[in-house]
PDB file of C-alpha atoms in Angstrom:
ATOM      1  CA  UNK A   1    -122.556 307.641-205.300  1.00  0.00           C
ATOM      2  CA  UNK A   2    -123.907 304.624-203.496  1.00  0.00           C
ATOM      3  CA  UNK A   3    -122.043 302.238-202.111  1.00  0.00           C
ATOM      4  CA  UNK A   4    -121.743 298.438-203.416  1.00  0.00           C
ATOM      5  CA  UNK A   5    -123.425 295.965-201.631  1.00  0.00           C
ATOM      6  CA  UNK A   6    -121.658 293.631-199.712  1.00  0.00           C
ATOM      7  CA  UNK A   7    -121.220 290.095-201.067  1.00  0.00           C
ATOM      8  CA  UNK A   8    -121.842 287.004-199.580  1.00  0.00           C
ATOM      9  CA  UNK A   9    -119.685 284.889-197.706  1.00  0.00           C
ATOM     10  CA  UNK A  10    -117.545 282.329-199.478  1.00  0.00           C
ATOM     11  CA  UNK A  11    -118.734 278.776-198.070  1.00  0.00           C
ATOM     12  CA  UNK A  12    -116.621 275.888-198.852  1.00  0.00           C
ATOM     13  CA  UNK A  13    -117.540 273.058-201.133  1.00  0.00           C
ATOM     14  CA  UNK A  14    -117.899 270.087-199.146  1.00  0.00           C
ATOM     15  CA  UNK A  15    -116.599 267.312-200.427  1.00  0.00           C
ATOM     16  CA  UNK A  16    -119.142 264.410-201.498  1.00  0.00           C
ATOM     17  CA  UNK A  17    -120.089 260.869-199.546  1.00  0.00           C
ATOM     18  CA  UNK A  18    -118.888 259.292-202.891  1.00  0.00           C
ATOM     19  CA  UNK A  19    -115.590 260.771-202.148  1.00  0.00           C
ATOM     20  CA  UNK A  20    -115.335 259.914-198.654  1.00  0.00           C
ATOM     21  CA  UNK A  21    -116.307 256.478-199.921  1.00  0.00           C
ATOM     22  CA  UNK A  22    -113.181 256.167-202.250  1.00  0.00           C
ATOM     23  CA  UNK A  23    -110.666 256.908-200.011  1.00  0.00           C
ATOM     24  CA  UNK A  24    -111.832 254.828-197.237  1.00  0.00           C
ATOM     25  CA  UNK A  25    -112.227 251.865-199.808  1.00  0.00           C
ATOM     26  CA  UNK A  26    -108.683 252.651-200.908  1.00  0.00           C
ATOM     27  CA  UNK A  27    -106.881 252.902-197.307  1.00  0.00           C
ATOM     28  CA  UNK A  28    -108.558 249.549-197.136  1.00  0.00           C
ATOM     29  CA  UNK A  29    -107.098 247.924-200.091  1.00  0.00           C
ATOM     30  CA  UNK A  30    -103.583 249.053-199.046  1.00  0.00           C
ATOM     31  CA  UNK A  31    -104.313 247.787-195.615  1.00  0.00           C
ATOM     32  CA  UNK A  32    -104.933 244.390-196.453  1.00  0.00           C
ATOM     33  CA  UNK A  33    -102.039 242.169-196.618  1.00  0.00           C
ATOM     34  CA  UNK A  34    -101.127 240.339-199.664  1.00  0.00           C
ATOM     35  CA  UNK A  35    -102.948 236.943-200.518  1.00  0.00           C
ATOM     36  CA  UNK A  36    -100.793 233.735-200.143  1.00  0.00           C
ATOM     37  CA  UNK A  37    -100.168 232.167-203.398  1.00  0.00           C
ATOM     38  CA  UNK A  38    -101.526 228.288-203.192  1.00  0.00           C
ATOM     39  CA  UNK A  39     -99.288 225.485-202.673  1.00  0.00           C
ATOM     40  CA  UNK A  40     -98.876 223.723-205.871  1.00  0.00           C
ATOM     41  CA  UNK A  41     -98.534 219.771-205.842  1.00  0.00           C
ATOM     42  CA  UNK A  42     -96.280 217.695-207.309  1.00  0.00           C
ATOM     43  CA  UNK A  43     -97.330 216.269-210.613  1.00  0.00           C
ATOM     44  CA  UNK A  44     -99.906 213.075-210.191  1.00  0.00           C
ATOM     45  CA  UNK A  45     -97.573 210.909-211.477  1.00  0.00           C
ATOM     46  CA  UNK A  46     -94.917 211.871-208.858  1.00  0.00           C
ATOM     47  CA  UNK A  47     -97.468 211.555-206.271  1.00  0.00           C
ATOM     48  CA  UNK A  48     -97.912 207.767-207.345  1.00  0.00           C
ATOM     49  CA  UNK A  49     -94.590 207.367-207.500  1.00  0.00           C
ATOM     50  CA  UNK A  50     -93.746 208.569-203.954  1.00  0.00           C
ATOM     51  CA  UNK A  51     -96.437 206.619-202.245  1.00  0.00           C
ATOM     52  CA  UNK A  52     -95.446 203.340-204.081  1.00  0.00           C
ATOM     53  CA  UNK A  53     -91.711 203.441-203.343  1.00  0.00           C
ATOM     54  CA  UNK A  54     -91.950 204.667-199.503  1.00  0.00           C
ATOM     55  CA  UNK A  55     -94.782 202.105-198.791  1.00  0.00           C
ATOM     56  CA  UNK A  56     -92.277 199.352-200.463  1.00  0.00           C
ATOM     57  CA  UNK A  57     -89.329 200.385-199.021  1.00  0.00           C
ATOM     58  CA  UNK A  58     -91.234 200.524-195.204  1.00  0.00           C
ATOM     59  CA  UNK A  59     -92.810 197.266-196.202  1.00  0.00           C
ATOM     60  CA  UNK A  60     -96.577 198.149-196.424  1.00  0.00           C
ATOM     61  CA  UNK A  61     -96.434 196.821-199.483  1.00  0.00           C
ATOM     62  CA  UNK A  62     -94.387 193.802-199.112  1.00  0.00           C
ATOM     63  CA  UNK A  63     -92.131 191.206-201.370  1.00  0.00           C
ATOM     64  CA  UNK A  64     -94.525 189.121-203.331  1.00  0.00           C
ATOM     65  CA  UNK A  65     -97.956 191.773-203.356  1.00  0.00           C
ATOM     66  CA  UNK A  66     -99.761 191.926-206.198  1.00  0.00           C
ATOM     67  CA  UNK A  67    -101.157 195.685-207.062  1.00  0.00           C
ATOM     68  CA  UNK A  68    -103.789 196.797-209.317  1.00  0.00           C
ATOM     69  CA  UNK A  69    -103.563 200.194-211.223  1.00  0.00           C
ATOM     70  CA  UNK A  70    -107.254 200.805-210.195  1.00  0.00           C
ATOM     71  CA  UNK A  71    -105.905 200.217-206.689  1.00  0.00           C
ATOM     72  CA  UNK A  72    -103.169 202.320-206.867  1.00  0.00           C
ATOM     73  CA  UNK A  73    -105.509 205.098-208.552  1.00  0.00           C
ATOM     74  CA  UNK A  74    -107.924 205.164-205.786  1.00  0.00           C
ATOM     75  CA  UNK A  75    -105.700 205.344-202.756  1.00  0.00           C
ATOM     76  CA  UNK A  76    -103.709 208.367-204.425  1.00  0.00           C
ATOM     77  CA  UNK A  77    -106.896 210.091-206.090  1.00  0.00           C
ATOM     78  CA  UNK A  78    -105.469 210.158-209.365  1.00  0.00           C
ATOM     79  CA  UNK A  79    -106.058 208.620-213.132  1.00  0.00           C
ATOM     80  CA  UNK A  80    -104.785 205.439-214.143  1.00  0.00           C
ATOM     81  CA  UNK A  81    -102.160 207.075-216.750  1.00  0.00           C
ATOM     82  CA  UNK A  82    -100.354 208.808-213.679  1.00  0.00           C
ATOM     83  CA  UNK A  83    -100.135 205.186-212.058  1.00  0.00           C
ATOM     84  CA  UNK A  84     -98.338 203.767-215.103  1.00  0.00           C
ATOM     85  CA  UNK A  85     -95.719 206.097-215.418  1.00  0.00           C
ATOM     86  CA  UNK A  86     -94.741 205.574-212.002  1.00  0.00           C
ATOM     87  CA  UNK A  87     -95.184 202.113-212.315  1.00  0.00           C
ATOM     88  CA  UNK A  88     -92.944 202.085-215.388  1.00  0.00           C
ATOM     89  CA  UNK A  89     -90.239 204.181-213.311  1.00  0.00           C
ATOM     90  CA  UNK A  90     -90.455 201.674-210.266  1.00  0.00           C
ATOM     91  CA  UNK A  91     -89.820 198.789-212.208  1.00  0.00           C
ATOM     92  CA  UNK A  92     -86.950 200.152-213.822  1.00  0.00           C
ATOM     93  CA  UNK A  93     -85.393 200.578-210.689  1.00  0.00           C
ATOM     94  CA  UNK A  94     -85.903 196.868-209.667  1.00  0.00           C
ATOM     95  CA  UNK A  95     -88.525 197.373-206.558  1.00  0.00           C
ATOM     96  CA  UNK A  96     -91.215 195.990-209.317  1.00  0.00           C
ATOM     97  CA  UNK A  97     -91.971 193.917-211.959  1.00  0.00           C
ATOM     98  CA  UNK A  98     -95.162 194.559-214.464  1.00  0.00           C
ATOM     99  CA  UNK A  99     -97.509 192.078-215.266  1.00  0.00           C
ATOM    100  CA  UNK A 100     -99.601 193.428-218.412  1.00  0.00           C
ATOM    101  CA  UNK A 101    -103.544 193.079-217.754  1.00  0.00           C
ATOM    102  CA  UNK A 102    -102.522 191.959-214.098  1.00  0.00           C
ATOM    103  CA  UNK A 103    -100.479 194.149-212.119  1.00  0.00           C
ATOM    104  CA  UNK A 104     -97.453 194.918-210.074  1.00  0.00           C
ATOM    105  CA  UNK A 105     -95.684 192.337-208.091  1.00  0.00           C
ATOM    106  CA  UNK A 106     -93.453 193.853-205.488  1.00  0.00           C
ATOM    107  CA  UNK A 107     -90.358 192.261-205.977  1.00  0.00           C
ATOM    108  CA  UNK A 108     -88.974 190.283-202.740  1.00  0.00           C
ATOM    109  CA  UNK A 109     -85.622 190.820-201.559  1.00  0.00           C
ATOM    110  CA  UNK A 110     -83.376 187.665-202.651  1.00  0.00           C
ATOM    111  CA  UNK A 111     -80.112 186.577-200.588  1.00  0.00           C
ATOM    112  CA  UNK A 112     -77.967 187.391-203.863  1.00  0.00           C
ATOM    113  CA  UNK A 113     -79.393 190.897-203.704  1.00  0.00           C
ATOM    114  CA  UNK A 114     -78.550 190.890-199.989  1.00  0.00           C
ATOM    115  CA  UNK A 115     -74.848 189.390-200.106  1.00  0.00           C
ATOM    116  CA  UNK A 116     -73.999 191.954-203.305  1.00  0.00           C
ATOM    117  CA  UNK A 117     -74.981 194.884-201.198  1.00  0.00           C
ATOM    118  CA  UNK A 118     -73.490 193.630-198.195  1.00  0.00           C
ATOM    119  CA  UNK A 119     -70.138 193.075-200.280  1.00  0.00           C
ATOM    120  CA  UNK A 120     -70.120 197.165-201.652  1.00  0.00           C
ATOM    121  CA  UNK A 121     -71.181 198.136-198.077  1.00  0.00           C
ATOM    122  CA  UNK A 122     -67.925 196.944-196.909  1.00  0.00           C
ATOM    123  CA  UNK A 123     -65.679 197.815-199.567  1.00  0.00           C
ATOM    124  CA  UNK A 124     -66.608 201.409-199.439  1.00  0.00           C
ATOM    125  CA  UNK A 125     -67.593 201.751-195.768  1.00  0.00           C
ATOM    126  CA  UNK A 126     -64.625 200.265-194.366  1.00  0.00           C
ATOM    127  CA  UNK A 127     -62.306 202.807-196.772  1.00  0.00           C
ATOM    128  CA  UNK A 128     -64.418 205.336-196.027  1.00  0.00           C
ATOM    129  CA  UNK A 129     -63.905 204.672-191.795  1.00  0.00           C
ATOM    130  CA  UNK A 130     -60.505 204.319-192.001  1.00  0.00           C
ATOM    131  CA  UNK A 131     -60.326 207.836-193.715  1.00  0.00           C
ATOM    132  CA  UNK A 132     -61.989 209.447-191.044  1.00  0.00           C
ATOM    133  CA  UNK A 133     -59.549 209.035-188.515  1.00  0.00           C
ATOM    134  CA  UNK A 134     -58.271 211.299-186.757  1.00  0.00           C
ATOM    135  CA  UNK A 135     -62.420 212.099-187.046  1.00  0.00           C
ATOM    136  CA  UNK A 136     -63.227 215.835-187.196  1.00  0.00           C
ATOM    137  CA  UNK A 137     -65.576 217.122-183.989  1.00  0.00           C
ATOM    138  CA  UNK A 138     -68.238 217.867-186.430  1.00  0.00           C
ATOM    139  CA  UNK A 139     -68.163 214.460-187.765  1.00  0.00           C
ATOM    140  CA  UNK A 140     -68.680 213.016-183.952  1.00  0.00           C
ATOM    141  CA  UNK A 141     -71.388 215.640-182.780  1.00  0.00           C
ATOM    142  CA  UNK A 142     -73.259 214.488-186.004  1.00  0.00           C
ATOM    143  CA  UNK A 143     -73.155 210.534-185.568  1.00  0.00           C
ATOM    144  CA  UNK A 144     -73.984 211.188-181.753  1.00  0.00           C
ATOM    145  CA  UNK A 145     -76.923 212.987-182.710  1.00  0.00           C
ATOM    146  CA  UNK A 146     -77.706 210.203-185.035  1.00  0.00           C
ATOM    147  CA  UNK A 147     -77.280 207.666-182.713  1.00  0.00           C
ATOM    148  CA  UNK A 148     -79.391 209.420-179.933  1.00  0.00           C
ATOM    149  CA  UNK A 149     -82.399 210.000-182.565  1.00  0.00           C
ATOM    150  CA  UNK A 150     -82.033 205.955-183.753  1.00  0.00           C
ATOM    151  CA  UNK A 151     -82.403 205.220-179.780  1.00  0.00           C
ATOM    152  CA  UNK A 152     -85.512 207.444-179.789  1.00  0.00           C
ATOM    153  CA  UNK A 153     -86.816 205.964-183.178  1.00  0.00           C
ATOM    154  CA  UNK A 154     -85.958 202.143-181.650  1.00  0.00           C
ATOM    155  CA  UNK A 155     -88.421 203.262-178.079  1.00  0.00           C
ATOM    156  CA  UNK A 156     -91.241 204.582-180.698  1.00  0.00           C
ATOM    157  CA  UNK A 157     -91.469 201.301-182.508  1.00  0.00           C
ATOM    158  CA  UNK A 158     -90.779 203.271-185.578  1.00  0.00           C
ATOM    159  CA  UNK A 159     -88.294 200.872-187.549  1.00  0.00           C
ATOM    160  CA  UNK A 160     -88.857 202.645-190.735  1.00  0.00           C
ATOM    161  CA  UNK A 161     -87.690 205.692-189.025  1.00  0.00           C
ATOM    162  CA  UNK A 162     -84.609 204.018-187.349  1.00  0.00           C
ATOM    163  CA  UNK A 163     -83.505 202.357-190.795  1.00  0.00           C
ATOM    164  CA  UNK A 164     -83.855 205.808-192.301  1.00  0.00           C
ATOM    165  CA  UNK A 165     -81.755 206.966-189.131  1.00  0.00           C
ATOM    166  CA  UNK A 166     -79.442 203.871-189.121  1.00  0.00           C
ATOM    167  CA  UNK A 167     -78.050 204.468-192.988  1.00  0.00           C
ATOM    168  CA  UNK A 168     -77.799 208.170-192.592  1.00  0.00           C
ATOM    169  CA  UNK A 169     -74.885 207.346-189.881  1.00  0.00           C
ATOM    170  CA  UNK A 170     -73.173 205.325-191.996  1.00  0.00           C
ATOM    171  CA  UNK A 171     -73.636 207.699-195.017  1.00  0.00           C
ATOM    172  CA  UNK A 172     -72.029 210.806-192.644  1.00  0.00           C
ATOM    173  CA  UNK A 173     -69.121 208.638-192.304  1.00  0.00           C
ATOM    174  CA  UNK A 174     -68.660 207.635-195.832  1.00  0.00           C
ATOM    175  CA  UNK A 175     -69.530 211.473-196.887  1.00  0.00           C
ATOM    176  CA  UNK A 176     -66.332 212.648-194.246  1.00  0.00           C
ATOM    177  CA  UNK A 177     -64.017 210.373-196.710  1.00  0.00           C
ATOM    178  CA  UNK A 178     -63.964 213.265-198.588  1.00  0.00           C
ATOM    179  CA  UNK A 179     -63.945 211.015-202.314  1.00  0.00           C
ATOM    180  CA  UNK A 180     -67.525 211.750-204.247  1.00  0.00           C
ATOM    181  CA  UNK A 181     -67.428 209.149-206.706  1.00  0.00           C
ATOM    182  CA  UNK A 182     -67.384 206.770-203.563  1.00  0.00           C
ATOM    183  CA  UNK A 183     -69.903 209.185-202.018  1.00  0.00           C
ATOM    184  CA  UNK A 184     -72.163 208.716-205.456  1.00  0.00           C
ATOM    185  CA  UNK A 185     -71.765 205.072-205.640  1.00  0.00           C
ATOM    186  CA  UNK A 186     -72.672 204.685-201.513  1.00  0.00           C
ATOM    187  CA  UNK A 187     -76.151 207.396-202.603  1.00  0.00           C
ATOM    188  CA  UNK A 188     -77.183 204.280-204.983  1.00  0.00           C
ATOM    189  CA  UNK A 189     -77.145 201.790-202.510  1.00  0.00           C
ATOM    190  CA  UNK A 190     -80.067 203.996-200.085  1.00  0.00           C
ATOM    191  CA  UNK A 191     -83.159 202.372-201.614  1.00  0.00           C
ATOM    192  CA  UNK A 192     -82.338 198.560-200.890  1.00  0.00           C
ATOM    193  CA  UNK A 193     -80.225 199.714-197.646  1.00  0.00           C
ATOM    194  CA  UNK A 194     -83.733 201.393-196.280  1.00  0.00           C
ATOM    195  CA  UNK A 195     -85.717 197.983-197.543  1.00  0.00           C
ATOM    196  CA  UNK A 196     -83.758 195.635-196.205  1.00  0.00           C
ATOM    197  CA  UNK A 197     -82.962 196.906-192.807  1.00  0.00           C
ATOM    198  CA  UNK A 198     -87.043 197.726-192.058  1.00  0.00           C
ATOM    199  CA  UNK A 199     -87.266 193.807-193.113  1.00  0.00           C
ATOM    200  CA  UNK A 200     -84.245 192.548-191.063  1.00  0.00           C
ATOM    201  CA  UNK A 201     -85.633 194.734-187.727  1.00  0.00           C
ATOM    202  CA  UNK A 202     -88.764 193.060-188.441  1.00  0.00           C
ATOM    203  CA  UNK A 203     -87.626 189.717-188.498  1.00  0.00           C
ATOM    204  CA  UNK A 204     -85.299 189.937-186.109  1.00  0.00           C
ATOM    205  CA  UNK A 205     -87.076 192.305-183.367  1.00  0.00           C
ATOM    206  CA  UNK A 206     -84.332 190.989-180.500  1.00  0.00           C
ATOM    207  CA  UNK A 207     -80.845 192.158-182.666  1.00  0.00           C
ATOM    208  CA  UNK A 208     -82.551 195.389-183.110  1.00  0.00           C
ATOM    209  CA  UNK A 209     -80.752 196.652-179.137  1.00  0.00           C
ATOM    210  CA  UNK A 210     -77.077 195.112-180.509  1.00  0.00           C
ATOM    211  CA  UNK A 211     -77.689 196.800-183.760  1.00  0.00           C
ATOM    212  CA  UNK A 212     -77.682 199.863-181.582  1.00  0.00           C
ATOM    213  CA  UNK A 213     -74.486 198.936-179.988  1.00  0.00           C
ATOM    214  CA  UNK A 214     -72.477 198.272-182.571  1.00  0.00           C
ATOM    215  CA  UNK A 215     -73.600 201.689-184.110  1.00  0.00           C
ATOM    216  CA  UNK A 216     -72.040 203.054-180.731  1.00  0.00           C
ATOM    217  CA  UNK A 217     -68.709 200.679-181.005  1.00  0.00           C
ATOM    218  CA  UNK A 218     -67.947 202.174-184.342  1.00  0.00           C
ATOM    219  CA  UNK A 219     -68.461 206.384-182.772  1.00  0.00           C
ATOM    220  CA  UNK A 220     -66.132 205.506-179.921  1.00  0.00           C
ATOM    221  CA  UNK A 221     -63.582 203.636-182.484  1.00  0.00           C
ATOM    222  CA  UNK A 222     -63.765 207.366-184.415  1.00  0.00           C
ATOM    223  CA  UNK A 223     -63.602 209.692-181.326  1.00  0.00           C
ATOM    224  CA  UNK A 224     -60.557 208.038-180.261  1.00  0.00           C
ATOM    225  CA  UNK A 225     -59.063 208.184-183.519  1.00  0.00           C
ATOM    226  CA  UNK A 226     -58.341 204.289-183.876  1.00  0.00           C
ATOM    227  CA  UNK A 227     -58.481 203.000-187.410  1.00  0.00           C
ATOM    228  CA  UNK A 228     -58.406 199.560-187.204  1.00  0.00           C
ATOM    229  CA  UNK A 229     -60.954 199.019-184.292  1.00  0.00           C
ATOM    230  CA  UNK A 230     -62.932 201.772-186.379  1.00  0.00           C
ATOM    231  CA  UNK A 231     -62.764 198.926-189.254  1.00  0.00           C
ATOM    232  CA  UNK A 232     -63.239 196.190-187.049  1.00  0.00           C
ATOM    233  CA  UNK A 233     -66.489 197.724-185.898  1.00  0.00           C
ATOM    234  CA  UNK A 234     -67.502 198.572-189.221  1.00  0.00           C
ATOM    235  CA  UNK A 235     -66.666 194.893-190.936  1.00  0.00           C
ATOM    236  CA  UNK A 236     -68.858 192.993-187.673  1.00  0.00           C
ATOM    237  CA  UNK A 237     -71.533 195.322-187.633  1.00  0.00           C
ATOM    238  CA  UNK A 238     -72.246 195.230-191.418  1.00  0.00           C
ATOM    239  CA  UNK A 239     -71.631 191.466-191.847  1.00  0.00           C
ATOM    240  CA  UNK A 240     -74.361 190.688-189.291  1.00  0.00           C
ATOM    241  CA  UNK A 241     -77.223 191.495-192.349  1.00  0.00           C
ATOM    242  CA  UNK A 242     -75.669 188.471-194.340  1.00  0.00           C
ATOM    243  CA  UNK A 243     -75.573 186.624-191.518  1.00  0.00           C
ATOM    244  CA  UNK A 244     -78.879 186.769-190.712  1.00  0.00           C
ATOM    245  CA  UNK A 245     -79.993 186.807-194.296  1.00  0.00           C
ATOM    246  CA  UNK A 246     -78.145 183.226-194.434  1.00  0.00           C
ATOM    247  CA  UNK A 247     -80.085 182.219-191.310  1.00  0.00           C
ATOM    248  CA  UNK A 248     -77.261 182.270-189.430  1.00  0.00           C
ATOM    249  CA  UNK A 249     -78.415 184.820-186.869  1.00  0.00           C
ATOM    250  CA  UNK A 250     -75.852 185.929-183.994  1.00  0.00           C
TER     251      UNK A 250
END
């Protein structure tokens, strides 16, 4: 009987370029890292309303300046619709007043404006100091931090800066009274605090050092836990801004 003949060698498939091409394409897809998602803006009336109120309230747009819509539109690349919805917003909170066909006055800051704020200021800020003694050692490290920034803020030349600087010390100290309805009422005081004390630096360049030092009289009245010099310190240094205002600069 013959014998079968012997059968050929199994060779193995080889697997195709296409293949090879898949799986390289797909190592690479889960090798690349995830896209960031873009940064969305605020909305373009927001926008407006940002750059209107910080440029009043650091005095690049100052008391009595006139401002167009078309203006406004240009410098913040948006629509005129955007612009009047901020504007509408601004006036309602008394940094503007709206002049149909004609614009946006800036609204100066008036000496009854001035004294009123000067008045809460003191009824709150005094309270609020005499509270914080004996002061907590988080309270101090926080108002010398303040006070160093303010002194690096005053050699920059930045007074919009130090202003911002100068109300957040007094705002620590009213925040440490512990009382948030005081706290609340001090918050809506910020926007004419920040306006006038840019204006007052500017006009009075030369108080700007004793401003300073009566920022550091009222920290040493609170790290050694005196009340009344704490009040003392609080009642001259505030006082000063209707001083001045009055023209009776000291």
């Amino acid at each position: 009987m013959a014998s079968a003949a012997p059968s050929a060698p199994t060779v193995p498939a080889r697997r195709s370029d296409s293949t090879d091409t898949s799986a390289d394409q797909s190592t690479d897809r889960i090798a690349k890292p995830p896209a960031r998602p873009a940064v969305k803006q605020p909305p373009a009336a927001e926008r407006v309303y940002t750059h209107i109120k910080d440029a009043v309230l650091e005095r690049r747009y100052e008391g009595g300046m006139l401002l167009t819509e078309g203006e406004l539109a240009e410098a913040v690349g948006v629509s005129r619709t955007p612009v009047r919805e901020a504007l509408l917003r601004l006036e309602a909170e008394g940094l503007i007043k709206l002049y149909p066909k004609k614009g946006a006055l800036v609204l100066p800051v008036s000496a009854q404006e001035i004294a009123d704020v000067v008045e809460t200021r003191l009824l709150v800020e005094k309270h609020a100091a005499a509270k914080a003694v004996p002061a907590p050692p988080a309270l101090i490290g926080e108002l010398e931090e303040l006070l160093a920034t303010m002194k690096e803020q005053v050699a920059a030349g930045d007074l919009a800066a130090v202003s911002a600087t100068d109300r957040a010390f007094h705002a620590a100290i009213v925040r440490s009274a512990g009382n948030q309805i005081l706290d609340r009422l001090y918050e809506q005081l910020r926007d004419r605090q920040l306006r006038m004390g840019v204006a007052v630096m500017h006009a009075h360049p030369d108080r700007i050092a004793k401003n300073i030092a009566e920022h550091g009289e009222i920290l040493e009245a609170l790290r050694a836990g005196d009340p009344e010099a704490a009040t003392d310190a609080v009642h001259r240094h505030v006082s000063w801004v209707r001083a001045l205002a009055q023209g009776d600069a000291r």
